[in-house]
CSV table of C-alpha atoms in Angstrom, one decimal:
chain,number,residue,atom,x,y,z
A,85,MET,CA,-34.7,-35.4,44.5
A,86,ASN,CA,-35.4,-38.8,43.0
A,87,THR,CA,-33.0,-40.4,40.5
A,88,ASN,CA,-35.3,-39.6,37.3
A,89,GLN,CA,-35.2,-36.1,38.1
A,90,ARG,CA,-31.3,-36.0,38.8
A,91,ARG,CA,-30.9,-37.7,35.5
A,92,PHE,CA,-32.9,-35.1,33.9
A,93,LYS,CA,-31.2,-32.2,35.1
A,94,THR,CA,-27.9,-34.0,34.4
A,95,ILE,CA,-29.0,-34.7,30.6
A,96,THR,CA,-30.5,-31.1,30.3
A,97,SER,CA,-27.4,-29.7,31.8
A,98,LEU,CA,-25.2,-31.8,29.5
A,99,ALA,CA,-27.3,-30.5,26.5
A,100,ALA,CA,-27.3,-26.9,27.5
A,101,SER,CA,-23.4,-27.4,27.7
A,102,MET,CA,-23.0,-29.1,24.1
A,103,ALA,CA,-25.5,-26.4,22.6
A,104,MET,CA,-22.8,-23.8,24.2
A,105,LEU,CA,-19.8,-25.4,22.7
A,106,ILE,CA,-21.4,-25.5,19.3
A,107,VAL,CA,-22.2,-22.1,19.3
A,108,LEU,CA,-18.9,-20.8,20.5
A,109,SER,CA,-17.0,-23.2,18.0
A,110,ALA,CA,-19.1,-21.6,15.3
A,111,GLY,CA,-17.8,-18.4,15.9
A,112,CYS,CA,-13.9,-19.5,16.0
A,113,GLY,CA,-13.9,-20.1,12.2
A,114,THR,CA,-11.4,-18.1,9.9
A,115,ASP,CA,-14.0,-16.7,7.7
A,116,LYS,CA,-15.1,-13.3,9.0
A,117,ASN,CA,-17.0,-12.2,5.7
A,118,PRO,CA,-21.0,-11.9,6.2
A,119,ILE,CA,-23.1,-14.3,4.3
A,120,GLN,CA,-24.6,-13.0,1.2
A,121,PHE,CA,-28.3,-14.0,0.4
A,122,SER,CA,-29.2,-14.6,-3.1
A,123,PRO,CA,-31.7,-12.0,-4.6
A,124,GLU,CA,-34.2,-14.4,-5.2
A,125,HIS,CA,-34.0,-15.7,-1.4
A,126,MET,CA,-34.0,-11.9,-0.2
A,127,ALA,CA,-37.1,-11.2,-2.1
A,128,THR,CA,-38.8,-14.2,-0.1
A,129,LEU,CA,-37.3,-12.8,3.3
A,130,ASN,CA,-38.0,-9.4,2.7
A,131,SER,CA,-41.9,-9.6,3.6
A,132,ARG,CA,-40.9,-10.9,6.9
A,133,ALA,CA,-40.4,-8.7,9.8
A,134,GLU,CA,-37.4,-10.8,11.0
A,135,ALA,CA,-35.9,-10.6,7.5
A,136,PRO,CA,-32.0,-10.7,7.8
A,137,MET,CA,-30.0,-7.5,6.8
A,138,THR,CA,-27.7,-8.0,3.8
A,139,ALA,CA,-24.1,-6.9,4.3
A,140,PRO,CA,-23.2,-3.8,2.3
A,141,LYS,CA,-20.7,-4.4,-0.4
A,142,LYS,CA,-17.1,-3.6,0.4
A,143,ASN,CA,-16.0,-0.5,-1.1
A,144,GLU,CA,-13.2,-1.6,-3.8
A,145,LYS,CA,-10.5,1.2,-4.2
A,146,PRO,CA,-9.8,1.8,-8.0
A,147,LYS,CA,-6.2,0.7,-8.9
A,148,LEU,CA,-4.0,3.0,-10.7
A,149,PRO,CA,-3.2,1.4,-14.2
A,150,LYS,CA,0.3,0.5,-14.5
A,151,GLN,CA,1.0,2.9,-17.1
A,152,ASP,CA,-0.4,5.6,-15.1
A,153,LEU,CA,1.5,4.6,-12.0
A,154,PHE,CA,4.6,4.6,-14.2
A,155,ASP,CA,3.7,8.2,-15.4
A,156,VAL,CA,3.2,9.6,-11.8
A,157,GLU,CA,6.4,7.9,-10.3
A,158,VAL,CA,8.4,9.7,-13.5
A,159,ALA,CA,7.0,12.8,-12.7
A,160,VAL,CA,7.7,12.5,-8.9
A,161,TYR,CA,11.1,11.6,-9.5
A,162,SER,CA,11.6,14.3,-12.3
A,163,TYR,CA,10.7,17.0,-9.6
A,164,LEU,CA,13.1,15.3,-7.2
A,165,LEU,CA,16.0,15.0,-9.3
A,166,LYS,CA,15.8,18.8,-10.2
A,167,GLY,CA,16.4,19.2,-6.0
A,168,HIS,CA,19.7,19.8,-4.6
A,169,PHE,CA,19.6,17.2,-1.6
A,170,TRP,CA,23.1,16.0,-2.6
A,171,ASP,CA,24.9,19.4,-2.8
A,172,ASP,CA,26.5,19.3,0.4
A,173,GLY,CA,26.8,15.6,1.1
A,174,GLY,CA,29.9,14.6,-1.3
A,175,TYR,CA,27.3,12.0,-3.0
A,176,SER,CA,28.9,10.3,-6.1
A,177,ALA,CA,25.4,8.6,-7.2
A,178,VAL,CA,21.8,8.7,-7.2
A,179,PHE,CA,19.9,5.4,-7.0
A,180,LEU,CA,16.0,5.1,-7.9
A,181,GLN,CA,13.6,2.5,-6.2
A,182,GLY,CA,11.6,1.3,-9.1
A,183,ASP,CA,11.6,-0.7,-12.1
A,184,ASP,CA,14.5,-1.0,-14.5
A,185,ASP,CA,12.2,0.5,-17.5
A,186,GLU,CA,11.5,3.3,-15.1
A,187,VAL,CA,15.4,3.8,-14.1
A,188,ASP,CA,16.5,3.5,-17.5
A,189,ALA,CA,13.9,6.1,-18.8
A,190,LEU,CA,14.7,8.6,-16.2
A,191,ILE,CA,18.5,7.9,-16.8
A,192,LYS,CA,18.0,9.0,-20.5
A,193,ALA,CA,15.9,11.8,-19.4
A,194,PHE,CA,18.8,13.4,-17.2
A,195,PRO,CA,21.9,12.0,-18.9
A,196,ASN,CA,24.1,14.7,-17.5
A,197,HIS,CA,22.6,14.8,-13.8
A,198,VAL,CA,25.1,15.4,-11.0
A,199,PRO,CA,25.5,13.2,-9.3
A,200,PRO,CA,24.6,10.6,-11.8
A,201,ILE,CA,21.7,8.1,-11.8
A,202,LYS,CA,23.0,4.9,-11.6
A,203,PRO,CA,21.0,1.2,-11.8
A,204,SER,CA,20.3,0.0,-8.5
A,205,SER,CA,23.1,-3.0,-9.1
A,206,SER,CA,25.6,-0.6,-8.4
A,207,VAL,CA,24.7,0.3,-4.7
A,208,ASN,CA,25.9,-1.2,-1.7
A,209,LEU,CA,23.4,-1.3,1.1
A,210,GLN,CA,24.0,-2.2,4.9
A,211,PRO,CA,21.3,-1.7,7.8
A,212,ASN,CA,21.4,1.7,9.3
A,213,ARG,CA,24.4,2.8,7.1
A,214,THR,CA,24.8,5.2,4.2
A,215,PRO,CA,24.2,3.7,1.0
A,216,VAL,CA,27.4,3.4,-0.9
A,217,ASP,CA,28.1,3.6,-4.7
A,218,LYS,CA,30.1,0.2,-5.5
A,219,GLU,CA,32.0,2.0,-8.3
A,220,THR,CA,33.3,4.7,-6.3
A,221,GLY,CA,33.4,3.8,-2.7
A,222,LYS,CA,31.3,7.2,-1.8
A,223,PRO,CA,28.2,7.6,-0.1
A,224,ALA,CA,25.2,7.7,-2.5
A,225,MET,CA,21.6,9.0,-2.2
A,226,ILE,CA,18.4,6.8,-2.8
A,227,LEU,CA,15.1,8.3,-4.0
A,228,SER,CA,11.6,6.4,-3.9
A,229,VAL,CA,8.1,6.9,-4.7
A,230,ASP,CA,4.9,5.7,-3.1
A,231,THR,CA,1.7,6.4,-4.9
A,232,LEU,CA,-1.7,6.3,-3.2
A,233,GLU,CA,-4.8,5.1,-4.4
A,234,PRO,CA,-6.2,7.6,-6.9
A,235,GLU,CA,-9.6,9.8,-6.2
A,236,GLY,CA,-11.2,10.3,-9.7
A,237,ASP,CA,-8.2,12.0,-11.8
A,238,THR,CA,-6.4,13.1,-8.6
A,239,VAL,CA,-3.8,11.0,-7.0
A,240,GLN,CA,-1.3,11.5,-4.0
A,241,ALA,CA,2.2,10.3,-4.1
A,242,ILE,CA,5.1,10.5,-1.6
A,243,GLY,CA,8.4,11.0,-3.0
A,244,LYS,CA,11.5,10.1,-0.6
A,245,TRP,CA,15.2,10.8,-0.5
A,246,TYR,CA,17.5,8.6,1.8
A,247,ALA,CA,21.3,8.8,2.6
A,248,GLY,CA,21.3,7.6,5.9
A,249,GLY,CA,19.3,7.9,9.1
A,250,ALA,CA,20.1,11.7,9.5
A,251,VAL,CA,19.8,12.4,5.6
A,252,SER,CA,16.3,11.5,4.8
A,253,GLY,CA,13.0,13.3,4.2
A,254,TYR,CA,9.9,13.4,2.0
A,255,TYR,CA,7.5,15.4,0.0
A,256,THR,CA,3.9,14.9,-0.3
A,257,PHE,CA,2.5,15.3,-4.1
A,258,ILE,CA,-0.6,16.0,-5.4
A,259,LEU,CA,-1.1,15.2,-9.2
A,260,LYS,CA,-3.8,15.5,-11.6
A,261,LYS,CA,-4.3,14.0,-15.0
A,262,ASN,CA,-4.5,16.8,-17.5
A,263,ALA,CA,-4.9,15.9,-21.2
A,264,GLY,CA,-3.5,12.3,-20.7
A,265,ASN,CA,-0.7,13.2,-18.6
A,266,TRP,CA,-0.1,13.0,-14.9
A,267,VAL,CA,0.9,16.8,-13.5
A,268,ILE,CA,2.1,17.9,-10.3
A,269,GLU,CA,-0.3,20.3,-8.8
A,270,SER,CA,1.5,20.8,-5.3
A,271,ALA,CA,4.4,19.5,-3.5
A,272,LYS,CA,4.6,20.0,0.2
């Protein structure tokens, strides 16, 4: 092989390596979103056989408005507060995981609840331990609500109770908006 052939082979090999490096580095970016073409550009390309496909728009899940979220959580907390998870445990308080406005509304809605509903500033939490009421030094129960994304006028929520690893559980609720109010249709 003469010198010109070796040089040509080396240059083509180097060019192929550079091209591969460029292709590989282009795929290493953090932007994983597909390219969106303008409607004008797509109109000119659609007549061609090799026209690029547009990426489908991402389905944006509807968010529950803040007031509706509040109303759903109040409905679930009200259901849980009518239960008797604390009857045999000697619990001195129930704490709710939520906004201060929500907790205040439920304290007012259940003024004579036994054990009493208290603001979260009164709970002493330690990892893997039963929550303790700071005022009495006795065990306490924590209730929480996780609300899923709505599907039309229906939403699912999970109402949980926790008083340590051995005393915990949950219900799954289906709520439906009826005349502006969220009503529990089922609890499992």
